[in-house]
Coordinates of C-alpha atoms in Angstrom, one line a residue:
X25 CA 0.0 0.0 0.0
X26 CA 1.3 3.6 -1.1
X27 CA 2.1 5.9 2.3
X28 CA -0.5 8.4 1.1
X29 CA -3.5 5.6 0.0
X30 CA -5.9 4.3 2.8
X31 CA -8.4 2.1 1.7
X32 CA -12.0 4.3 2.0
X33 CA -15.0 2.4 3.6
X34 CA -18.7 4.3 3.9
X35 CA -18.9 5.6 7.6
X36 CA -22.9 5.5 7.5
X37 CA -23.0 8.7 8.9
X38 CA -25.4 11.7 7.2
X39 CA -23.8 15.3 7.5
X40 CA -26.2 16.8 4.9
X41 CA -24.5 18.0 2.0
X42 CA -21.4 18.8 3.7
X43 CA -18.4 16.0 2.8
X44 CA -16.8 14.8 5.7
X45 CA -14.0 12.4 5.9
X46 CA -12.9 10.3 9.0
X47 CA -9.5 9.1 9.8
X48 CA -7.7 8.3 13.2
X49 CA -5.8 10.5 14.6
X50 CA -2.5 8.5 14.8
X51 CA -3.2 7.1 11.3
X52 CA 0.1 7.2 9.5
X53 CA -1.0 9.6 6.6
X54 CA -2.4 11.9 9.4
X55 CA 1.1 12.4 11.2
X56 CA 2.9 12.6 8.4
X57 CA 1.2 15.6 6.8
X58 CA 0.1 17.4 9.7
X59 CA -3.7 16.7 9.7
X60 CA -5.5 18.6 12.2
X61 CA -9.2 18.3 12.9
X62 CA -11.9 20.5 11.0
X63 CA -8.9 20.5 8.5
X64 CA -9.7 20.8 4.5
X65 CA -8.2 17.6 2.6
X66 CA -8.3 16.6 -1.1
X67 CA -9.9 12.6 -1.4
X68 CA -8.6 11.3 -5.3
X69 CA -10.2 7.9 -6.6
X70 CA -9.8 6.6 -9.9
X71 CA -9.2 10.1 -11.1
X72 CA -12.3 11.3 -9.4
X73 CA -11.2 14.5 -6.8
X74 CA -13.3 15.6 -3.6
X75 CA -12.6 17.6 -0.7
X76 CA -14.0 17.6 2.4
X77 CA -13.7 18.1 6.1
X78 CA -11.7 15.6 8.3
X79 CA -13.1 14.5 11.7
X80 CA -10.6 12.5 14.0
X81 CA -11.7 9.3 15.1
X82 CA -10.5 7.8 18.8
X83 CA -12.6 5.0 18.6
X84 CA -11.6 1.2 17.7
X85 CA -14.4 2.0 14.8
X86 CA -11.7 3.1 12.5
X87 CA -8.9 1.2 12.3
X88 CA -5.6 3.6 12.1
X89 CA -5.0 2.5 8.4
X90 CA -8.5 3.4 7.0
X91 CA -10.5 6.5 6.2
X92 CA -14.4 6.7 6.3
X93 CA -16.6 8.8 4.3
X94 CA -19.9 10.4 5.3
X95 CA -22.9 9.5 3.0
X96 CA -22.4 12.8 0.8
X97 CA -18.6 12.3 0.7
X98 CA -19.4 8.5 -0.3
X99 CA -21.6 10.0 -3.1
X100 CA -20.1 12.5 -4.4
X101 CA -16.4 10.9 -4.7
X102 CA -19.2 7.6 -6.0
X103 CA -16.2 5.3 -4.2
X104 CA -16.4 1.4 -3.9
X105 CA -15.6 0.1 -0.7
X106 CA -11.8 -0.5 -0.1
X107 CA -10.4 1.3 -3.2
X108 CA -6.9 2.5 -2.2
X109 CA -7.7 6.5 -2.1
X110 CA -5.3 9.0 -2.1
X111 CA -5.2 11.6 0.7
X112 CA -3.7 14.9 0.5
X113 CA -3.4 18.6 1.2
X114 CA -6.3 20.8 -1.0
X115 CA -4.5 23.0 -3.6
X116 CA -3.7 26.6 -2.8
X117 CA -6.6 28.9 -3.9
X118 CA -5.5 32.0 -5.9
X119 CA -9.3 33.1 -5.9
X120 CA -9.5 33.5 -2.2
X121 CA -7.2 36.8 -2.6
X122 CA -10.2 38.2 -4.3
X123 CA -12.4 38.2 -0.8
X124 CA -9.2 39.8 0.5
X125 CA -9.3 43.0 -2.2
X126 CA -13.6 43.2 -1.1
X127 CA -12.7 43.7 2.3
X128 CA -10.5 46.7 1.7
X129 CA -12.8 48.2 -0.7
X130 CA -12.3 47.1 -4.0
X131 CA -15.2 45.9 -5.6
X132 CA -15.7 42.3 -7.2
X133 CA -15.2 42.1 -10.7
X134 CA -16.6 39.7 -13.0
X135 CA -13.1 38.0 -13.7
X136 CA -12.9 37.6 -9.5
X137 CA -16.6 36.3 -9.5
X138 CA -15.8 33.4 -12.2
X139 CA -12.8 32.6 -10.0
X140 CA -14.6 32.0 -7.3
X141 CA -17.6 30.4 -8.5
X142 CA -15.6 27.9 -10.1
X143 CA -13.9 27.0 -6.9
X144 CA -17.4 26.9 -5.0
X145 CA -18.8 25.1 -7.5
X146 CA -16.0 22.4 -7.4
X147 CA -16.3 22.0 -3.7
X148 CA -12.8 23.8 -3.0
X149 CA -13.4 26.5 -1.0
X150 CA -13.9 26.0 2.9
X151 CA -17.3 27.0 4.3
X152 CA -15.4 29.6 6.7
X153 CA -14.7 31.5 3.5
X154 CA -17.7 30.4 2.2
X155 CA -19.2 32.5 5.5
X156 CA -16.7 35.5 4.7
X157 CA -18.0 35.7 1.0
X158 CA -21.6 35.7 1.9
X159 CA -20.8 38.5 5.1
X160 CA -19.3 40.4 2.5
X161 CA -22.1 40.6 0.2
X162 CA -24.5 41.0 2.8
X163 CA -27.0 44.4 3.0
X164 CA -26.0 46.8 0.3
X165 CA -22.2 45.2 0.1
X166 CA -23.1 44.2 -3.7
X167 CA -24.0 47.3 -6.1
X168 CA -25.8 46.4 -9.4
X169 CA -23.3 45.7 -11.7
X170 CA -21.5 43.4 -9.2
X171 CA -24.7 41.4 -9.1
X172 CA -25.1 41.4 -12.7
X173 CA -21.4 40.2 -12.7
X174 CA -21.9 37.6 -9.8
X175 CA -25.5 36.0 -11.6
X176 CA -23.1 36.0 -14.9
X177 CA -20.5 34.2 -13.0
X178 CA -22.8 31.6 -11.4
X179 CA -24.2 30.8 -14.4
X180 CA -20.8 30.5 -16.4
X181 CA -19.4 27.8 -14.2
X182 CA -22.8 25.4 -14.9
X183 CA -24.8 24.0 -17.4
X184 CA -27.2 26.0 -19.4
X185 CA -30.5 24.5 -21.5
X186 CA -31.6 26.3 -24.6
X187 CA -35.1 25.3 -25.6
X188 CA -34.5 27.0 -29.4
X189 CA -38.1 28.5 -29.2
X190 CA -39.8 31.4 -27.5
X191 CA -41.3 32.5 -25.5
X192 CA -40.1 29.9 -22.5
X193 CA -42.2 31.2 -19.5
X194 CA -40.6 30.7 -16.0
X195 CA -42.4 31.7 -12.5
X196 CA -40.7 31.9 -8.7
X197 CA -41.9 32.8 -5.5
X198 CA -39.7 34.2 -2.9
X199 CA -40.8 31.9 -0.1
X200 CA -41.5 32.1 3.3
X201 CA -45.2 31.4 3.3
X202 CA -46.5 28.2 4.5
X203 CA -48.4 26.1 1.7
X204 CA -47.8 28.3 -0.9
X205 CA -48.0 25.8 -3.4
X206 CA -49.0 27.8 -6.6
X207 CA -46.3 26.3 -9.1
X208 CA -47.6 22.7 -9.1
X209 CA -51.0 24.6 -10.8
X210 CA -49.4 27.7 -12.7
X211 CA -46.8 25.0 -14.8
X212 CA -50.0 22.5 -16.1
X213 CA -52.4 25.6 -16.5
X214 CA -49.5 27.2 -18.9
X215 CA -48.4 24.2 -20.4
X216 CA -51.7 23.5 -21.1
X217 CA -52.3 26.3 -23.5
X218 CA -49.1 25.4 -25.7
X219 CA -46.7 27.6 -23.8
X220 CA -43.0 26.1 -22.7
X221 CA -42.7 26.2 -18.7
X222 CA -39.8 24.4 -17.8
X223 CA -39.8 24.5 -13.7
X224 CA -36.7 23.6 -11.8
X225 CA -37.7 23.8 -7.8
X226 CA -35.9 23.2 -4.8
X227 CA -36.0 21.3 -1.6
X228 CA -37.1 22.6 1.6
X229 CA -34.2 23.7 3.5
X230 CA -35.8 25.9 6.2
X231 CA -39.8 25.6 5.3
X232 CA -42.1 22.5 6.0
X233 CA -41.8 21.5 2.1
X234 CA -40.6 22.9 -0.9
X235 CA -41.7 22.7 -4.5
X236 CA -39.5 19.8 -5.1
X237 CA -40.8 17.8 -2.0
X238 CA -44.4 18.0 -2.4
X239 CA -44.1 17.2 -6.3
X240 CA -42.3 14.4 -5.1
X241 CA -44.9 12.9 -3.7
X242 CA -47.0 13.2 -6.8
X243 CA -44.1 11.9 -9.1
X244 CA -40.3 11.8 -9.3
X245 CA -38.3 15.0 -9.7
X246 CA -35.0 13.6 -9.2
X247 CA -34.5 14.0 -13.3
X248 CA -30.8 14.9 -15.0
X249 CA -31.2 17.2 -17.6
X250 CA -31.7 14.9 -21.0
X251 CA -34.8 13.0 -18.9
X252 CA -35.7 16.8 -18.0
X253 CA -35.5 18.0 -21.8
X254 CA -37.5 15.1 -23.1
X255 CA -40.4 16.0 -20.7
X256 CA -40.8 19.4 -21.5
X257 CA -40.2 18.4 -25.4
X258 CA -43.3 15.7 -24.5
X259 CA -45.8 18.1 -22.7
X260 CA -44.5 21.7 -22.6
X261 CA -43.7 21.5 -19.1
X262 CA -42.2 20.1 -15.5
X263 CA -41.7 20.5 -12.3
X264 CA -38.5 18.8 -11.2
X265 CA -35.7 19.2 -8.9
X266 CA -32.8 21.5 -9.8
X267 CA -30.3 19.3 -7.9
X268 CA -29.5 16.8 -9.8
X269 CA -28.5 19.3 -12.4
X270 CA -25.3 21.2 -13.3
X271 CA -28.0 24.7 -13.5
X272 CA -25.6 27.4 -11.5
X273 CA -24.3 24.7 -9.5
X274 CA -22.8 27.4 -7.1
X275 CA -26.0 28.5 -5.9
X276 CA -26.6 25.1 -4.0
X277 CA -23.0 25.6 -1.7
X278 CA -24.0 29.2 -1.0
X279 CA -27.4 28.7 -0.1
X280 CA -26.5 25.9 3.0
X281 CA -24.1 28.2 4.3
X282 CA -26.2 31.0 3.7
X283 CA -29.1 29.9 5.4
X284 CA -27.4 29.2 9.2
X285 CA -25.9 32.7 9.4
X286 CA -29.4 34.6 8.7
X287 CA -27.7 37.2 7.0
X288 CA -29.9 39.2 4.0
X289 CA -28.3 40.0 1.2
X290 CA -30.5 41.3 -1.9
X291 CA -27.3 40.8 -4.1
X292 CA -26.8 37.3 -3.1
X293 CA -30.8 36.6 -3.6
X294 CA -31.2 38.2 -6.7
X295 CA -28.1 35.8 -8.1
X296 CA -29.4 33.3 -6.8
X297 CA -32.6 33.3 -8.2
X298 CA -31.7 34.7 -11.9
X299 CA -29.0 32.6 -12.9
X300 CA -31.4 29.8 -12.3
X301 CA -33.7 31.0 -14.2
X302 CA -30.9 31.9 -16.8
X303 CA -29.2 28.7 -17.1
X304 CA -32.4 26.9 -17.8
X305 CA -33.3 28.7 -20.6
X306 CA -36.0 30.9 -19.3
X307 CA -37.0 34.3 -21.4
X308 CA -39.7 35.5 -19.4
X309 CA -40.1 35.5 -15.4
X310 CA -42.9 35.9 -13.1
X311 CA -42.0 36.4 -9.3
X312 CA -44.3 36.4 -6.7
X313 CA -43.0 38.5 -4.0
X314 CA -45.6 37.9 -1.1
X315 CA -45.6 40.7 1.7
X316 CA -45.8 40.1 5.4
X317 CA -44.3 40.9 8.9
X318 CA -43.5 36.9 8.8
X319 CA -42.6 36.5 5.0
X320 CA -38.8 37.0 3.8
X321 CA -39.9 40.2 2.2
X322 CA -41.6 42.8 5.3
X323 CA -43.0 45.6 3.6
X324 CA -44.1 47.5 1.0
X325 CA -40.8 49.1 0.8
X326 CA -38.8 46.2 0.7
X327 CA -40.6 44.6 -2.4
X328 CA -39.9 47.7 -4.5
X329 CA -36.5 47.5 -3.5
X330 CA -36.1 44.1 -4.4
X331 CA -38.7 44.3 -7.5
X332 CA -36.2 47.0 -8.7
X333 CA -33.2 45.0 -8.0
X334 CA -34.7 41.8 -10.0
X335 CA -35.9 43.6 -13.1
X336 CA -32.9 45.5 -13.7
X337 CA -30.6 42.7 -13.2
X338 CA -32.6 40.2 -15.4
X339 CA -32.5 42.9 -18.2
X340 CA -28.8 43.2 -17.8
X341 CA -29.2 39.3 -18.5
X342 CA -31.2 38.7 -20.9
X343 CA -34.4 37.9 -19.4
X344 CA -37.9 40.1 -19.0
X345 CA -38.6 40.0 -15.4
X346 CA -42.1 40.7 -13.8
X347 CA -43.0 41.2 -9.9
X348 CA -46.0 40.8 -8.2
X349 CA -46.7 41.7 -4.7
X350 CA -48.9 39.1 -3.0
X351 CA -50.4 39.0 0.9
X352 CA -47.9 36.7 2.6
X353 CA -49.9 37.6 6.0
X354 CA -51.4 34.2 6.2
X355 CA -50.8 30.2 4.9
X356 CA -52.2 29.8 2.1
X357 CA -54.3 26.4 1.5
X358 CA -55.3 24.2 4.4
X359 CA -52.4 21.6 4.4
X360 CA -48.8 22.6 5.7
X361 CA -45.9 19.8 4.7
X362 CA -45.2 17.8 1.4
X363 CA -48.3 15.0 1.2
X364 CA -50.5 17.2 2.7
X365 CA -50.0 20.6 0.5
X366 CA -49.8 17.7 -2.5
X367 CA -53.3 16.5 -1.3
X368 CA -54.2 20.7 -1.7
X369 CA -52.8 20.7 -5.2
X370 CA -55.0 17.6 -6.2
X371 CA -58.4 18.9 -4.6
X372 CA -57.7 22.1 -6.8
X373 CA -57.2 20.5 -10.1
X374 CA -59.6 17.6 -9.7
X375 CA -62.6 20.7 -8.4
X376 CA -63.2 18.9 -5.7
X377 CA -66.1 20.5 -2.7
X378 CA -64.1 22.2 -0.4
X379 CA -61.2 22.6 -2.3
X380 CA -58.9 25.6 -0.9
X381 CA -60.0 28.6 -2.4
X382 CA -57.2 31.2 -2.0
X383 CA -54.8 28.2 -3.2
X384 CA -57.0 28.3 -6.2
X385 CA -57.3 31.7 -6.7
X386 CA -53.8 32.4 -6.3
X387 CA -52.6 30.0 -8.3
X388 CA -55.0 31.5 -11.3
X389 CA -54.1 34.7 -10.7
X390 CA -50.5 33.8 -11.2
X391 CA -51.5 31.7 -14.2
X392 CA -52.9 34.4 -15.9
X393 CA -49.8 37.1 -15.6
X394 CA -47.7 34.5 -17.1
X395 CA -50.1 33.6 -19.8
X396 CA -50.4 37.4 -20.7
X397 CA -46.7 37.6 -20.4
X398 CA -46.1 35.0 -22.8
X399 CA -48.5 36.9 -25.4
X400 CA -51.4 34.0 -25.3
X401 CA -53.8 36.7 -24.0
X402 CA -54.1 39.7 -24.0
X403 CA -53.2 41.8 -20.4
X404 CA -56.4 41.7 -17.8
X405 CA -57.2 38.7 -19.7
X406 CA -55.3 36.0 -18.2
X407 CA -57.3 35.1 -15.1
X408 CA -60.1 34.1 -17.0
X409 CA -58.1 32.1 -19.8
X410 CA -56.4 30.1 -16.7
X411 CA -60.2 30.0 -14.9
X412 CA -61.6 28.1 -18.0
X413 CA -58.1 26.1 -18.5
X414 CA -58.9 24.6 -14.7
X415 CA -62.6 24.3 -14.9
X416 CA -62.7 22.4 -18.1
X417 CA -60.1 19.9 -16.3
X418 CA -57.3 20.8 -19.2
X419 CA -54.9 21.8 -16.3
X420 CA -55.7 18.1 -14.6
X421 CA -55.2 15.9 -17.6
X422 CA -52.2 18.4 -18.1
X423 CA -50.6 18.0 -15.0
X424 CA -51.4 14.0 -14.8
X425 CA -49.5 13.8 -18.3
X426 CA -46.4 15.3 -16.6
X427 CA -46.1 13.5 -13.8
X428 CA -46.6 10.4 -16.0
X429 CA -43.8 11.5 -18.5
X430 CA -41.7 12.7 -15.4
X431 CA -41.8 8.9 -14.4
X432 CA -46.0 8.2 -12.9
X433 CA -48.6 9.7 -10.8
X434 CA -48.6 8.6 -7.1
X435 CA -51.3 9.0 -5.2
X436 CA -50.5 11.3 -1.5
X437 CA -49.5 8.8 1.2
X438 CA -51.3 9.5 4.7
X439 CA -49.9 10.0 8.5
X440 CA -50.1 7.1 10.5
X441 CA -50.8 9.4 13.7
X442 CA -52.9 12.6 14.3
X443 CA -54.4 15.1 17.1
X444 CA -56.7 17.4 16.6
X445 CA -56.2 21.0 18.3
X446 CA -59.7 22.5 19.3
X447 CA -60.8 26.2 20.1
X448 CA -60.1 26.8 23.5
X449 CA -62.8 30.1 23.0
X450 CA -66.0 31.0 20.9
X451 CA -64.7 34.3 18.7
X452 CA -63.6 35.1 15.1
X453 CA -60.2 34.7 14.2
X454 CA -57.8 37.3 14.4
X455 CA -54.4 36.0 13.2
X456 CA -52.4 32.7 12.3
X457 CA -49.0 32.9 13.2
X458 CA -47.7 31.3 9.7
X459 CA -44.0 30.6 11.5
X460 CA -45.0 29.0 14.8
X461 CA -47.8 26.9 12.7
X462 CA -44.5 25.8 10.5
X463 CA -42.6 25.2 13.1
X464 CA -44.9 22.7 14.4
X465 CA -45.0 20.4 11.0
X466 CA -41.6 20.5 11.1
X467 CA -41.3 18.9 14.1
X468 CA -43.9 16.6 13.4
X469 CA -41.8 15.4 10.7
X470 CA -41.9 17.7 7.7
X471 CA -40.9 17.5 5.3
X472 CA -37.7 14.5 5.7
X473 CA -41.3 12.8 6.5
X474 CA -43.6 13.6 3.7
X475 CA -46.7 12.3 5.4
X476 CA -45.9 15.0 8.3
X477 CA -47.1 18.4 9.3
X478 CA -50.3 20.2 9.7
X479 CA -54.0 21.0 8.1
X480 CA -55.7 24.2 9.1
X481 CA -58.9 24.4 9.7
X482 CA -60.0 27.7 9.6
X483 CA -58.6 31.2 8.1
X484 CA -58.7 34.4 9.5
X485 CA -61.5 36.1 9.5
X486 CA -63.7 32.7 10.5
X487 CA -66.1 32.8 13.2
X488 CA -65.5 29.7 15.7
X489 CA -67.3 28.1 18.2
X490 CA -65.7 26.2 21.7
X491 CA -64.2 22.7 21.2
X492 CA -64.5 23.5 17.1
X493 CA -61.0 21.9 15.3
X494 CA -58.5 24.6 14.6
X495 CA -55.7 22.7 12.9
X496 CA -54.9 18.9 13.3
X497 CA -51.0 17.2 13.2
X498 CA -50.0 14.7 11.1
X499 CA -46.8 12.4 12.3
X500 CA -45.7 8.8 11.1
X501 CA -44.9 8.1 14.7
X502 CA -46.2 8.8 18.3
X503 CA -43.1 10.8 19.7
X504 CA -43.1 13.0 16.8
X505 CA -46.6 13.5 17.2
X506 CA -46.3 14.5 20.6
X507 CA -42.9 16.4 20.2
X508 CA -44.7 18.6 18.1
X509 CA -48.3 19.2 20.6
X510 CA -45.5 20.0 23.3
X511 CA -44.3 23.2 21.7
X512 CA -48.0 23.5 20.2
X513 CA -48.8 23.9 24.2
X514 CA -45.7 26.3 25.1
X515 CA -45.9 29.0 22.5
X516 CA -48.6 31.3 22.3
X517 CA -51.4 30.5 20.6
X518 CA -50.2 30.1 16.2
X519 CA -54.0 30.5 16.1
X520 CA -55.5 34.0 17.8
X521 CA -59.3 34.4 18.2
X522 CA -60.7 37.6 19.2
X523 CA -63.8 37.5 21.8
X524 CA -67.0 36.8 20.5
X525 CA -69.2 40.5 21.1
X526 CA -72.7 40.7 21.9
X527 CA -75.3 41.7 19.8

């Protein structure tokens, strides 16, 4: 055996999407090149590079001539247990001098950006400069054209689709609502009328479910990008997940760093979210920007700001960019958490009684702008064109053709365990705290349990009676079931009700 090679075995151990590597602290390879813990180190196999973080092991689990990968170290390097792996020092990176020349003053330039976002993409740089890159850019610390330069840069370093026709139609929400499933109707409602929608979601990282986990229960997502191109070829649309693609592969890395250190950055968001759209082939986006003390975007205020921010950057790019501004005061739907938002979606499209009307209305609304935008209707006309679309059942038989070119329509699976949470009081009510409500389906399980989370009852506004249901969990198990009721019972009530008044 070489004095740098170990043979790699899987250590069974998930750390997310952060590789880890494990090795013994008196392994040989360790003394001899100085490996400290929390230290970066290049993995190579079979010409295949990958660098990750090294924990050190104490424990007889390891042996001292071995190295153990985490699961996405193990998939990313795609290793066979006991190849010989070579283990090194990481290659110096001339691109980290460019975070040095921000933090005296001197802005990023598009040649520094490519730099970098090559390196991120690759895996190369350490999340501590990851964190120092992200600090930097957050608040005002990007100007327009370094955002211009950055979404050019993220976009250069990845894959990009061209659909050779146009208009291709695009549609995003800025997040932070709870069951603001809109996409899964807006893509079969346009693709329905002959107009190219190719939708690339993502996973929930901080939410109860994203885009990508409540399709997923309807029908796989997890498509590379000639499996994705032959759908939308097939039926004018999809709704798939974007990581399993090479689309501004940067943007993934940032974002799980990003998220921990709750730092807003209006450059870094507005990258983000164009050179997506960008790299997939997109001509025309619609984003929904809803409005609320509990939403990602606060105020009136800050949606201009933003709505600014992404129109004049996605002119600079190529693409025509429309905002809406939409009440993010409230969930939307009744069901909160992938199977049960999915179970929303179906209730629309099928016209079933009782089906969620602001989910409904919402999603036709947002149906209709992109229809106009796409020149299928003319403007105030949309609404209605995407009304009749969904009442004739079009959008149904459009959306069931997807899923079944996207690999077959599944039907929602249910919760195992639930508990209803009554009115405590007879009044109307006030509020619905959207993040404690949220919080409580992701501790039931949301969304790594697609069965888990919460349906809502009532909306504001309602007038309810004592002991009426309010909201009841959904868990796959009894302790998450109760784990969540606990903090249901220590926060102040997600559901306010003012008094009932007297005549």
């Amino acid at each position: 055996m070489a004095f740098d090679r170990l043979p790699v075995r899987r250590a069974g151990i998930d750390t997310y999407q952060q590789p880890v590597v494990y090795m013994r602290s008196d392994c040989h390879v360790c003394r001899a090149e100085g490996f400290e813990a929390q230290t970066q180190v290049e993995v190579i196999d079979k010409g295949r590079h990958l660098l990750a973080i090294l924990n050190h092991v104490s424990s007889d689990w390891l042996s001292r001539d071995e190295i153990a990968l985490s699961d996405a170290a193990w998939t990313m390097l795609d290793a066979t247990e006991g190849d010989l792996v070579e283990v090194r020092h990481p290659p110096v990176l001339e691109s980290l001098a460019h975070l040095r020349g921000k933090v005296h003053g001197r802005p990023f330039t598009y040649a520094a950006l490519r730099a970098l976002m090559e390196d991120v993409s690759q895996g190369r740089v350490p999340d501590i400069h990851l964190a120092s890159l992200i600090t930097l850019c957050a608040g005002n610390g990007l100007d327009v054209e370094e955002t211009v330069a950055l979404t050019r840069a993220m976009v250069d370093v990845g894959e990009r689709v061209a659909w050779g026709q146009t208009p291709v139609m695009d549609k995003h929400c800025i997040g932070g609502l709870p069951g603001n499933r809109t996409t899964l109707l807006v893509v079969p409602i346009v693709a329905a009328c002959g107009v190219t929608m190719p939708k690339t979601s993502s996973r929930a990282i901080t939410s109860a479910a994203g885009t990508a986990d409540t399709m997923e229960v309807l029908a796989p997502v997890d498509l590379d990008l000639s499996t994705m191109r032959r759908v939308v070829q097939r039926e004018r649309g999809c709704i798939v997940w974007g990581g399993n693609t090479r689309i501004s592969p940067a943007d993934d890395i940032l974002i799980r760093v990003e998220r921990p250190l709750s730092l807003d950055s209006q450059g870094l968001l507005i990258a983000s979210i164009l050179s997506k759209k960008v790299a997939v082939g997109s001509q025309r986006v619609l984003i929904d920007l809803p409005v609320g003390p509990l939403t990602k975007v606060r105020s009136a205020s800050a949606a201009e700001a933003l709505s600014k921010g992404l129109v004049a950057v996605g002119a600079a790019m190529g693409l025509q960019v429309r905002t809406v501004m939409t009440d993010g005061t409230r969930p939307v739907g009744r069901g909160i958490g992938p199977a049960l938002e999915a179970a929303d979606v179906m209730a629309v499209l099928e016209g079933a009684p009782g089906a969620p009307h602001d989910l409904r209305e919402r999603a036709l609304m947002l149906a209709g702008l992109v229809l106009e935008m796409a020149g299928r209707t003319p403007e105030g006309t949309g609404t209605e064109m995407a009304r009749q679309v969904l009442d004739e059942g079009r959008a149904l038989a459009k959306f069931i053709a997807i899923c079944e070119a996207q690999g077959g329509l599944r039907m929602p699976p249910k919760a195992s365990h639930t508990y209803v949470i009554a009115a405590h009081a007879s009044g109307s009510i006030s509020s619905i705290d959207t993040r404690l409500v949220a919080r409580a389906a992701k501790l039931a399980g949301a969304p790594r349990d697609p069965t888990a989370g919460a349906v809502l009852h009532a909306q504001v506004g309602d007038q309810i009676e004592l002991g009426q249901p309010l909201m009841t969990l959904h868990a796959q198990s009894e302790g998450a079931l109760q784990y969540a009721l606990n903090f249901m019972r220590t926060q102040l009530p997600a559901i306010q009700l003012a008094a009932a008044t007297g005549p």
